[in-house]
Short mmCIF file of C-alpha atoms in Angstrom, two decimals:
data_model
loop_
_atom_site.label_atom_id
_atom_site.label_comp_id
_atom_site.label_asym_id
_atom_site.label_seq_id
_atom_site.Cartn_x
_atom_site.Cartn_y
_atom_site.Cartn_z
CA MET V 493 -0.03 -0.08 0.14
CA ALA V 494 2.97 2.41 0.94
CA SER V 495 4.56 1.78 -2.62
CA ALA V 496 1.16 2.52 -4.27
CA GLY V 497 1.10 5.50 -2.34
CA ALA V 498 4.38 6.63 -3.29
CA GLU V 499 3.66 5.82 -7.01
CA LEU V 500 0.56 8.09 -6.92
CA TRP V 501 2.56 10.94 -5.35
CA GLN V 502 5.14 10.66 -8.12
CA VAL V 503 2.54 10.89 -10.60
CA PHE V 504 1.02 13.96 -8.76
CA LYS V 505 4.40 15.71 -8.14
CA VAL V 506 5.26 15.30 -11.95
CA TYR V 507 1.99 16.24 -13.57
CA TRP V 508 0.49 18.62 -11.16
CA SER V 509 -0.03 21.40 -13.77
CA LEU V 510 -2.19 18.98 -15.70
CA LEU V 511 -4.44 18.65 -12.58
CA LEU V 512 -4.47 22.28 -11.99
CA GLY V 513 -5.72 22.96 -15.72
CA ASN V 514 -8.52 20.37 -15.10
CA ILE V 515 -9.56 22.42 -12.03
CA VAL V 516 -9.67 25.64 -14.13
CA GLU V 517 -11.77 23.59 -17.13
CA TRP V 518 -14.48 22.48 -14.97
CA TYR V 519 -14.36 25.88 -12.59
CA GLU V 520 -15.71 27.67 -15.91
CA PHE V 521 -18.41 25.24 -16.46
CA ALA V 522 -19.47 25.69 -13.01
CA VAL V 523 -19.28 29.31 -12.55
CA TYR V 524 -21.58 30.06 -15.53
CA GLY V 525 -23.94 27.77 -14.28
CA HIS V 526 -23.96 29.30 -10.63
CA LEU V 527 -24.27 32.87 -12.18
CA ALA V 528 -26.80 31.74 -14.70
CA VAL V 529 -29.49 33.97 -12.92
CA TYR V 530 -27.31 37.19 -13.51
CA LEU V 531 -26.20 36.28 -17.08
CA GLU V 532 -29.73 35.89 -18.20
CA LYS V 533 -30.59 39.31 -17.36
CA HIS V 534 -27.51 40.90 -18.94
CA PHE V 535 -27.23 38.78 -22.10
CA PHE V 536 -30.63 36.95 -22.73
CA GLN V 537 -33.28 39.41 -21.55
CA GLY V 538 -34.39 37.34 -18.93
CA SER V 539 -34.79 34.06 -20.57
CA ALA V 540 -33.79 31.00 -18.80
CA VAL V 541 -34.09 28.73 -21.62
CA GLY V 542 -31.62 31.11 -23.65
CA VAL V 543 -29.13 31.28 -20.88
CA TRP V 544 -28.91 27.51 -20.75
CA LEU V 545 -28.88 27.36 -24.62
CA GLY V 546 -25.77 29.71 -24.07
CA PHE V 547 -24.33 27.12 -21.79
CA SER V 548 -24.94 24.42 -24.22
CA LEU V 549 -23.40 26.17 -27.24
CA THR V 550 -19.86 25.22 -25.51
CA PHE V 551 -20.84 21.43 -26.12
CA LEU V 552 -21.41 21.98 -29.80
CA ALA V 553 -17.74 22.77 -30.14
CA ARG V 554 -16.38 19.94 -27.85
CA PRO V 555 -16.69 17.19 -30.86
CA LEU V 556 -14.62 19.38 -33.26
CA GLY V 557 -12.31 20.28 -30.35
CA GLY V 558 -12.22 16.62 -29.33
CA ILE V 559 -11.08 15.71 -32.98
CA LEU V 560 -8.48 18.29 -33.52
CA LEU V 561 -6.80 18.33 -30.35
CA GLY V 562 -7.19 14.75 -29.93
CA TRP V 563 -5.22 14.16 -33.32
CA VAL V 564 -2.65 16.57 -32.10
CA GLY V 565 -1.98 14.20 -29.17
CA ASP V 566 -1.91 11.23 -31.10
CA ARG V 567 0.26 13.02 -33.71
CA TYR V 568 2.50 15.28 -31.89
CA GLY V 569 2.24 14.44 -28.31
CA ARG V 570 0.21 14.62 -25.48
CA SER V 571 2.41 17.49 -23.87
CA VAL V 572 1.67 19.65 -27.10
CA ALA V 573 -2.09 19.12 -26.92
CA VAL V 574 -2.46 20.07 -23.25
CA ASN V 575 -0.40 23.25 -23.71
CA ILE V 576 -2.49 24.53 -26.52
CA SER V 577 -5.86 23.61 -24.67
CA ILE V 578 -5.00 25.35 -21.51
CA ILE V 579 -4.33 28.67 -23.30
CA GLY V 580 -7.36 28.44 -25.25
CA MET V 581 -9.37 27.85 -21.97
CA LEU V 582 -7.96 30.54 -20.28
CA VAL V 583 -8.88 33.34 -22.70
CA GLY V 584 -12.32 31.71 -23.21
CA THR V 585 -12.86 32.01 -19.47
CA CYS V 586 -11.52 35.30 -18.51
CA GLY V 587 -12.90 37.08 -21.67
CA GLN V 588 -16.41 36.21 -20.57
CA GLY V 589 -15.79 38.40 -17.65
CA CYS V 590 -14.79 41.47 -19.67
CA LEU V 591 -17.98 41.85 -22.22
CA PRO V 592 -20.26 44.66 -22.48
CA THR V 593 -23.81 43.66 -21.68
CA LEU V 594 -27.32 44.56 -23.06
CA ASP V 595 -27.80 47.02 -20.44
CA CYS V 596 -24.70 48.78 -21.14
CA GLY V 597 -26.71 51.85 -22.61
CA ILE V 598 -25.39 51.31 -26.03
CA PRO V 599 -27.60 48.75 -27.90
CA TRP V 600 -25.05 47.58 -30.67
CA LEU V 601 -22.53 47.28 -27.99
CA GLY V 602 -24.53 45.11 -25.97
CA TYR V 603 -25.49 42.80 -28.84
CA LEU V 604 -21.84 42.84 -29.54
CA GLY V 605 -21.20 41.45 -26.25
CA LEU V 606 -23.67 38.66 -26.83
CA VAL V 607 -21.99 37.57 -30.13
CA LEU V 608 -18.42 37.71 -28.19
CA LEU V 609 -19.98 35.68 -25.26
CA VAL V 610 -20.96 32.92 -28.05
CA CYS V 611 -17.58 33.10 -29.54
CA LEU V 612 -15.49 32.98 -26.49
CA ARG V 613 -17.77 30.04 -25.12
CA PHE V 614 -17.27 28.20 -28.62
CA LEU V 615 -13.43 28.61 -27.99
CA GLN V 616 -13.63 27.49 -24.55
CA GLY V 617 -15.66 24.10 -25.77
CA LEU V 618 -12.82 23.57 -28.33
CA SER V 619 -10.05 23.87 -25.68
CA ALA V 620 -12.00 22.09 -22.94
CA ALA V 621 -12.56 19.08 -25.22
CA GLY V 622 -9.19 18.69 -25.77
CA GLU V 623 -8.06 19.26 -22.25
CA ILE V 624 -9.96 16.53 -20.58
CA VAL V 625 -9.37 13.84 -23.14
CA THR V 626 -5.76 14.58 -23.09
CA ILE V 627 -5.13 14.73 -19.49
CA THR V 628 -7.24 11.57 -18.88
CA THR V 629 -5.04 9.64 -21.48
CA TYR V 630 -1.88 11.17 -19.98
CA LEU V 631 -2.50 10.19 -16.51
CA ALA V 632 -3.65 6.70 -17.32
CA GLU V 633 -0.50 6.13 -19.57
CA VAL V 634 1.99 7.31 -16.88
CA SER V 635 0.31 5.45 -14.10
CA SER V 636 1.49 1.95 -13.34
CA PRO V 637 -1.09 -0.86 -13.87
CA ALA V 638 -1.33 -1.34 -9.96
CA ILE V 639 -2.68 2.41 -9.39
CA LEU V 640 -4.46 2.73 -12.79
CA SER V 641 -8.01 3.53 -11.36
CA ARG V 642 -6.41 5.82 -8.85
CA GLY V 643 -4.41 7.82 -11.06
CA ALA V 644 -7.19 8.22 -13.23
CA ALA V 645 -9.49 9.06 -10.32
CA LEU V 646 -7.29 12.42 -9.84
CA VAL V 647 -9.14 13.73 -12.97
CA ASN V 648 -12.58 13.77 -11.20
CA ILE V 649 -11.11 14.82 -7.82
CA THR V 650 -9.61 17.79 -9.29
CA GLY V 651 -12.90 18.17 -11.44
CA ALA V 652 -14.81 18.25 -8.18
CA CYS V 653 -12.46 20.72 -6.78
CA GLY V 654 -13.11 23.11 -9.68
CA PHE V 655 -16.84 23.07 -9.35
CA LEU V 656 -16.32 23.31 -5.55
CA SER V 657 -14.13 26.44 -6.32
CA ALA V 658 -16.67 27.87 -8.69
CA LYS V 659 -19.47 27.37 -6.06
CA PHE V 660 -17.05 29.10 -3.37
CA MET V 661 -16.27 32.08 -5.72
CA SER V 662 -19.88 32.55 -6.46
CA TYR V 663 -20.67 32.65 -2.70
CA LEU V 664 -17.97 34.92 -1.77
CA VAL V 665 -18.98 37.67 -4.31
CA GLU V 666 -22.55 37.29 -3.10
CA ALA V 667 -21.36 37.61 0.41
CA ILE V 668 -19.03 40.54 -0.12
CA PHE V 669 -21.06 42.66 -2.59
CA GLY V 670 -24.57 41.48 -1.98
CA VAL V 671 -26.88 40.38 -4.76
CA ASP V 672 -27.66 43.86 -6.05
CA GLY V 673 -23.62 44.51 -6.50
CA VAL V 674 -23.20 41.05 -8.28
CA GLU V 675 -25.97 41.82 -10.33
CA ALA V 676 -24.61 45.39 -11.34
CA TRP V 677 -20.96 44.20 -11.97
CA ALA V 678 -19.24 41.84 -9.51
CA TRP V 679 -20.44 38.78 -11.66
CA ARG V 680 -17.60 39.55 -13.58
CA LEU V 681 -15.15 38.57 -10.84
CA PRO V 682 -15.24 34.86 -10.86
CA PHE V 683 -14.59 34.49 -14.61
CA ILE V 684 -11.41 36.91 -14.40
CA ALA V 685 -10.27 35.01 -11.27
CA ALA V 686 -9.26 32.08 -13.50
CA ILE V 687 -6.50 34.07 -14.69
CA VAL V 688 -4.41 33.12 -11.60
CA PRO V 689 -4.53 29.41 -11.67
CA GLY V 690 -4.56 29.31 -15.45
CA VAL V 691 -1.21 31.25 -15.72
CA ILE V 692 0.35 28.90 -13.04
CA ALA V 693 -0.82 25.94 -15.12
CA ILE V 694 0.78 27.27 -17.93
CA ILE V 695 4.02 27.76 -16.64
CA GLY V 696 4.03 24.39 -14.89
CA ARG V 697 3.33 22.60 -18.28
CA ARG V 698 6.41 23.80 -20.01
CA GLY V 699 8.78 20.64 -20.38
CA ILE V 700 6.38 18.08 -18.66
CA PRO V 701 7.67 14.67 -19.81
CA GLU V 702 5.91 12.74 -22.50
CA SER V 703 3.98 9.56 -21.76
CA GLY V 704 6.29 6.55 -22.38
CA MET V 705 3.25 4.46 -23.92
CA PHE V 706 2.84 7.30 -26.48
CA LEU V 707 6.66 7.18 -27.45
CA ALA V 708 6.56 3.49 -27.67
CA ALA V 709 3.69 3.44 -30.12
CA GLN V 710 5.17 6.20 -32.28
CA ALA V 711 8.36 4.15 -32.37
CA LYS V 712 6.38 1.23 -33.33
CA ASP V 713 4.65 2.15 -36.15
CA GLN V 714 5.63 5.57 -38.18
CA GLU V 715 3.07 5.26 -40.73
CA VAL V 716 0.07 5.34 -38.15
CA ALA V 717 1.97 7.89 -36.05
CA HIS V 718 2.26 10.45 -38.85
CA GLU V 719 -1.59 10.10 -39.95
CA LYS V 720 -3.24 13.24 -41.03
CA VAL V 721 -6.44 14.41 -39.22
CA PHE V 722 -8.90 12.45 -41.65
CA ALA V 723 -6.83 9.27 -41.88
CA LYS V 724 -6.59 9.32 -38.05
CA VAL V 725 -10.39 9.80 -37.71
CA LYS V 726 -10.92 7.06 -40.18
CA HIS V 727 -8.72 4.86 -38.19
CA ALA V 728 -10.20 5.70 -35.00
CA LEU V 729 -13.92 4.83 -36.33
CA GLN V 730 -12.73 1.39 -36.77
CA TYR V 731 -13.54 1.21 -33.16
CA TRP V 732 -17.22 2.23 -33.46
CA PRO V 733 -18.61 -0.25 -31.29
CA ASN V 734 -16.23 0.96 -28.54
CA MET V 735 -17.49 4.45 -29.23
CA LEU V 736 -20.97 3.28 -28.78
CA VAL V 737 -20.22 1.99 -25.40
CA THR V 738 -18.46 5.30 -24.69
CA PHE V 739 -21.57 7.15 -25.54
CA GLY V 740 -23.67 5.23 -23.05
CA VAL V 741 -21.54 5.58 -20.12
CA VAL V 742 -20.89 9.33 -20.86
CA ALA V 743 -24.55 9.94 -20.95
CA THR V 744 -25.00 8.84 -17.36
CA TYR V 745 -22.24 11.19 -15.92
CA GLY V 746 -23.21 13.94 -18.41
CA VAL V 747 -26.64 14.23 -17.30
CA LEU V 748 -25.68 14.05 -13.54
CA GLN V 749 -23.05 16.46 -14.01
CA TYR V 750 -24.91 19.28 -15.85
CA GLY V 751 -28.69 18.28 -15.53
CA CYS V 752 -28.33 17.55 -11.86
CA PHE V 753 -25.36 19.02 -10.16
CA VAL V 754 -25.17 22.33 -12.11
CA TRP V 755 -29.08 22.71 -12.98
CA ILE V 756 -30.48 22.00 -9.46
CA HIS V 757 -28.31 24.79 -8.10
CA SER V 758 -30.17 27.17 -10.34
CA PHE V 759 -33.44 25.33 -9.76
CA LEU V 760 -32.91 25.86 -5.75
CA ALA V 761 -32.14 29.66 -6.43
CA GLY V 762 -35.47 29.95 -8.19
CA GLN V 763 -37.39 28.20 -5.41
CA GLY V 764 -35.99 30.54 -2.57
CA THR V 765 -33.52 28.36 -1.19
CA SER V 766 -31.04 30.53 0.63
CA PRO V 767 -27.51 31.22 -0.51
CA ASN V 768 -26.25 29.65 2.64
CA ASP V 769 -28.22 26.39 2.21
CA ARG V 770 -27.05 26.26 -1.37
CA MET V 771 -23.46 26.43 -0.59
CA VAL V 772 -23.93 23.89 2.16
CA VAL V 773 -25.59 21.05 -0.36
CA GLY V 774 -23.17 22.10 -3.08
CA MET V 775 -20.00 21.44 -0.60
CA ILE V 776 -21.55 18.18 0.58
CA THR V 777 -21.84 16.99 -3.13
CA ARG V 778 -18.49 17.86 -4.13
CA CYS V 779 -16.67 16.87 -1.03
CA LEU V 780 -18.01 13.39 -1.30
CA GLN V 781 -16.43 13.22 -4.80
CA ILE V 782 -13.14 14.45 -3.59
CA VAL V 783 -12.96 12.27 -0.31
CA LEU V 784 -14.41 9.07 -1.95
CA GLY V 785 -12.52 9.32 -5.10
CA LEU V 786 -9.21 7.47 -4.11
CA PRO V 787 -10.99 4.67 -2.14
CA ILE V 788 -13.25 4.12 -5.28
CA GLY V 789 -10.19 4.03 -7.40
CA TRP V 790 -8.64 1.60 -5.07
CA LEU V 791 -11.70 -0.73 -5.08
CA SER V 792 -11.61 -0.49 -9.17
CA ASP V 793 -7.78 -1.57 -8.97
CA LEU V 794 -8.86 -4.44 -6.59
CA VAL V 795 -12.05 -5.88 -8.48
CA GLY V 796 -12.01 -4.46 -11.99
CA ILE V 797 -13.69 -1.42 -13.17
CA GLY V 798 -16.11 -3.07 -15.22
CA TRP V 799 -18.29 -4.33 -12.44
CA LEU V 800 -18.14 -1.12 -10.51
CA MET V 801 -19.27 0.96 -13.60
CA THR V 802 -22.07 -1.62 -13.97
CA ILE V 803 -23.14 -1.14 -10.46
CA SER V 804 -22.88 2.62 -10.50
CA SER V 805 -25.25 2.92 -13.73
CA ALA V 806 -27.86 0.53 -12.04
CA LEU V 807 -27.77 2.94 -8.91
CA VAL V 808 -28.30 6.08 -10.92
CA MET V 809 -31.30 4.28 -12.67
CA VAL V 810 -32.90 3.11 -9.47
CA LEU V 811 -32.34 6.14 -7.36
CA GLY V 812 -32.42 8.94 -9.64
CA LEU V 813 -36.37 9.66 -9.76
CA PRO V 814 -36.81 9.06 -6.03
CA LEU V 815 -33.95 11.59 -5.11
CA TRP V 816 -35.17 14.06 -7.49
CA CYS V 817 -38.79 13.68 -6.03
CA VAL V 818 -37.68 14.58 -2.39
CA ILE V 819 -35.51 17.60 -3.75
CA ALA V 820 -38.55 19.00 -5.59
CA ALA V 821 -41.24 18.45 -2.87
CA HIS V 822 -38.78 20.15 -0.10
CA PRO V 823 -36.71 22.63 -1.98
CA THR V 824 -36.25 24.98 0.96
CA ASN V 825 -35.65 22.25 3.56
CA LEU V 826 -32.03 21.96 4.29
CA MET V 827 -32.05 18.43 5.72
CA ALA V 828 -34.14 17.29 2.86
CA ILE V 829 -31.93 18.65 0.14
CA SER V 830 -28.69 17.89 1.95
CA MET V 831 -29.65 14.14 1.99
CA ALA V 832 -31.15 13.79 -1.31
CA PHE V 833 -29.06 16.25 -3.21
CA GLY V 834 -25.86 16.53 -1.38
CA VAL V 835 -25.45 12.90 -0.15
CA GLY V 836 -27.52 10.94 -2.58
CA PHE V 837 -26.63 12.38 -5.81
CA GLY V 838 -23.29 13.18 -4.20
CA LEU V 839 -22.25 9.53 -3.81
CA LEU V 840 -23.81 8.59 -7.48
CA GLY V 841 -21.59 11.29 -8.97
CA ALA V 842 -18.59 10.03 -6.94
CA LEU V 843 -18.91 6.65 -8.32
CA THR V 844 -19.84 7.55 -11.80
CA GLY V 845 -17.32 10.32 -12.15
CA THR V 846 -14.26 8.47 -10.49
CA LEU V 847 -14.72 5.46 -12.80
CA LEU V 848 -15.61 7.09 -16.01
CA TYR V 849 -12.18 8.57 -17.16
CA HIS V 850 -10.34 5.34 -16.52
CA PHE V 851 -13.07 3.16 -18.26
CA VAL V 852 -13.25 5.21 -21.55
CA VAL V 853 -9.34 5.15 -21.85
CA GLU V 854 -9.43 1.14 -21.75
CA LEU V 855 -11.73 1.27 -24.77
CA PHE V 856 -9.13 2.40 -27.22
CA PRO V 857 -5.53 1.55 -28.19
CA THR V 858 -2.70 3.99 -27.86
CA GLU V 859 -2.10 5.22 -31.39
CA VAL V 860 -5.64 6.34 -31.75
CA ARG V 861 -6.60 6.89 -28.00
CA THR V 862 -6.98 10.74 -27.82
CA THR V 863 -8.52 11.07 -31.14
CA SER V 864 -11.09 8.18 -30.49
CA ILE V 865 -11.88 9.48 -26.89
CA GLY V 866 -11.94 13.18 -28.15
CA LEU V 867 -14.51 11.85 -30.64
CA ALA V 868 -16.70 9.70 -28.75
CA TYR V 869 -16.40 11.45 -25.41
CA ASN V 870 -17.21 14.94 -26.74
CA ILE V 871 -20.01 13.79 -28.95
CA GLY V 872 -21.55 12.05 -25.82
CA PHE V 873 -21.23 14.89 -23.56
CA SER V 874 -22.59 17.31 -26.12
CA LEU V 875 -25.51 15.43 -26.67
CA PHE V 876 -26.18 14.14 -23.06
CA GLY V 877 -24.46 16.59 -20.85
CA GLY V 878 -24.54 19.88 -22.70
CA LEU V 879 -28.28 19.75 -23.43
CA ALA V 880 -29.22 18.41 -20.04
CA PRO V 881 -29.77 21.94 -18.67
CA VAL V 882 -32.28 22.80 -21.26
CA GLU V 883 -33.87 19.33 -20.99
CA THR V 884 -34.46 19.40 -17.51
CA THR V 885 -35.87 23.02 -17.54
CA LEU V 886 -38.24 22.01 -20.29
CA LEU V 887 -39.22 18.66 -18.50
CA TYR V 888 -39.86 20.48 -15.47
CA LYS V 889 -42.07 22.91 -17.01
CA ALA V 890 -43.88 19.91 -18.47
CA HIS V 891 -44.35 17.95 -15.37
CA TRP V 892 -42.59 18.54 -11.99
CA MET V 893 -41.06 14.63 -12.06
CA GLY V 894 -39.85 15.10 -15.41
CA PRO V 895 -35.91 15.90 -14.35
CA GLY V 896 -36.14 12.65 -12.17
CA PHE V 897 -37.11 10.43 -15.03
CA LEU V 898 -34.10 11.94 -17.23
CA TYR V 899 -31.79 11.00 -14.28
CA SER V 900 -33.06 7.47 -14.13
CA PHE V 901 -33.19 7.09 -17.90
CA ALA V 902 -29.57 8.33 -18.14
CA GLY V 903 -28.56 5.50 -15.75
CA PHE V 904 -30.51 2.88 -17.74
CA VAL V 905 -28.71 3.95 -20.81
CA GLY V 906 -25.23 3.67 -18.97
CA LEU V 907 -26.44 0.21 -17.64
CA VAL V 908 -27.09 -0.94 -21.14
CA SER V 909 -23.89 0.33 -22.43
CA MET V 910 -22.00 -1.70 -19.78
CA LEU V 911 -23.73 -4.97 -20.15
CA ALA V 912 -22.89 -4.60 -23.91
CA SER V 913 -19.22 -4.03 -23.18
CA ARG V 914 -19.39 -7.20 -21.09
CA TYR V 915 -20.89 -9.05 -23.81
CA TRP V 916 -18.62 -7.85 -26.42
CA GLN V 917 -15.51 -7.68 -24.37
CA ASP V 918 -13.44 -10.15 -26.51
CA SER V 919 -14.78 -8.98 -29.73
CA LEU V 920 -14.26 -5.37 -28.88
CA ASN V 921 -10.30 -6.33 -27.64
CA ILE V 922 -10.89 -4.52 -24.36
CA PRO V 923 -9.13 -3.51 -22.05
CA PHE V 924 -6.37 -2.04 -23.80
CA VAL V 925 -4.38 -0.66 -21.12
CA ARG V 926 -4.88 -3.23 -18.21
CA GLU V 927 -5.38 -6.77 -18.80
CA ALA V 928 -6.82 -7.66 -15.47
CA PRO V 929 -8.85 -6.95 -13.51
CA TYR V 930 -11.62 -5.49 -15.83
CA PHE V 931 -14.80 -7.64 -14.82
CA GLY V 932 -12.56 -9.28 -12.06
CA ALA V 933 -12.85 -12.58 -10.83
CA MET V 934 -16.48 -13.07 -11.47
CA CYS V 935 -15.80 -12.80 -15.07
CA VAL V 936 -16.45 -16.52 -15.79
CA PRO V 937 -15.46 -16.96 -19.73
CA ALA V 938 -11.55 -16.88 -20.26
CA ARG V 939 -10.32 -13.92 -21.95
CA LYS V 940 -8.02 -14.08 -24.72
CA ALA V 941 -4.09 -14.15 -23.80
CA PRO V 942 -2.30 -10.80 -24.58
CA ALA V 943 -0.36 -11.96 -27.55
CA ALA V 944 -3.78 -13.32 -29.31
CA ARG V 945 -5.41 -10.17 -28.53
CA GLU V 946 -2.62 -8.08 -29.89
CA LEU V 947 -2.65 -10.32 -33.08
CA LYS V 948 -6.16 -9.78 -33.47
CA GLN V 949 -5.76 -6.03 -33.33
CA LEU V 950 -3.10 -6.07 -35.91
CA GLN V 951 -5.25 -8.19 -38.09
CA GLN V 952 -7.97 -5.40 -37.83
CA ARG V 953 -5.49 -2.70 -38.85
CA LYS V 954 -4.19 -4.77 -41.66
CA LYS V 955 -7.81 -4.54 -43.15
CA LEU V 956 -7.52 -0.85 -43.11
CA GLY V 957 -3.82 -0.61 -44.33
CA ASN V 958 -2.64 0.72 -40.87
CA ILE V 959 0.22 -1.69 -40.42
CA SER V 960 3.95 -1.40 -40.26
CA ASP V 961 6.74 -3.80 -41.60
CA ASP V 962 7.70 -4.94 -38.11
CA ASP V 963 3.73 -5.72 -37.47
CA LYS V 964 3.99 -7.97 -40.45
CA MET V 965 6.77 -9.79 -39.20
CA ASP V 966 5.05 -10.38 -35.92
CA MET V 967 1.99 -11.87 -37.81
CA THR V 968 4.36 -14.19 -39.61
CA GLU V 969 6.30 -15.39 -36.80
CA ASN V 970 3.18 -16.01 -34.66
CA PRO V 971 0.62 -17.44 -36.86
CA SER V 972 -0.57 -20.28 -34.49
CA GLU V 973 -1.46 -17.37 -32.03
CA SER V 974 -4.67 -16.40 -34.01
CA ASP V 975 -6.72 -19.13 -32.56
CA SER V 976 -5.50 -19.00 -29.09
CA ASN V 977 -8.10 -18.72 -26.14
CA ALA V 978 -5.62 -19.18 -23.47
CA PRO V 979 -6.79 -17.71 -20.21
CA ILE V 980 -4.87 -14.76 -18.68
CA VAL V 981 -3.37 -15.95 -15.52
#
């Protein structure tokens, strides 16, 4: 256990700037949600749907950002991609706090501010898409197999820190300047404050070492390593079943993250819940995700991430609706919302969020990992996470139980995806990073031995023409392995 702790500390000590950038990324998304009530007055003429459509605009850019920066990560290196993404995120975040608004007294300047807000959120989406994908891949590739889930858990832990920081900053400016002061001008401060950690992250990322797994893949197959954007995307689409699984598991956490954790804070504010009470339940939710991140990662390293992901999706499906019903029925009761929102959804978020990033990394091989995740993860988050606040707003207007049905349905989608990944485990050639545990000792059918699994991957790449001379020699020297079904010991 001590050695595992030392390994995890070494990862943190070398790659801390990646984690700080992750905090900045999630901070921006959360601060927009917490300040939505002010932004809708300044930019959207009081339209709640309009302000959440503005929130969703960022997600329209994410698939494009995931493809472009994912390709940069697979072509030029993970370190290059994360340095580009942090600069774009910082400009997009701080710029939103410097815009003219519709009530500035000059109509054309106010509309210009709205256009610039859309542009900056698009830039922020492009950059954030590459950021989350690359740091997830980075941490999974530099962590040893023994601590793989715990290394990937740092992504969700720091993401929760970003959300918690946004909540604290929103509360702080309201406490210092009052609601009237925040509405007048102080809503800008939380956006501009991101410049401090952002600049520190930029400085810290200079010269971080490249992933050894990436360098090995580059050296093994130069032709695949130097693929252009469209060729890399075509190569990544070879793994379309893996992408479908990614869509499903991302749906569960995307809806929880934005349709629940972000949107419910706005809902509670509209229901008259005091700022202090909203601060308390928000801290409970995020602190649980921070505190439980490493224990959940340790359990995943012990029994396999497949089973835990299946269980977490099932829990969201079963508990999503009843937890929402408690919140909707008692929005101003601190005990009720603390238990249902803070503890209930906090535990579900800790489970799904901690496991998600490791799970999606396991679905794709090194040579197309950031491109594949960038495409699949960001499309999934755009469809299910980015639109979730709009969907929950409309569903709540249609029926008060509507958001709860959405939460439970998201869990159902994740559960179906996990059952599909278990059924297709050998045909999808997963996991790609760590052979075991995946579905743990409870996985009855023997999985293919590493050599046979790798040979099958080479045969698939041969069909697309993505195979080097060294790979051809490996296939020639080991023809008998193609039919091997030897269990992994």
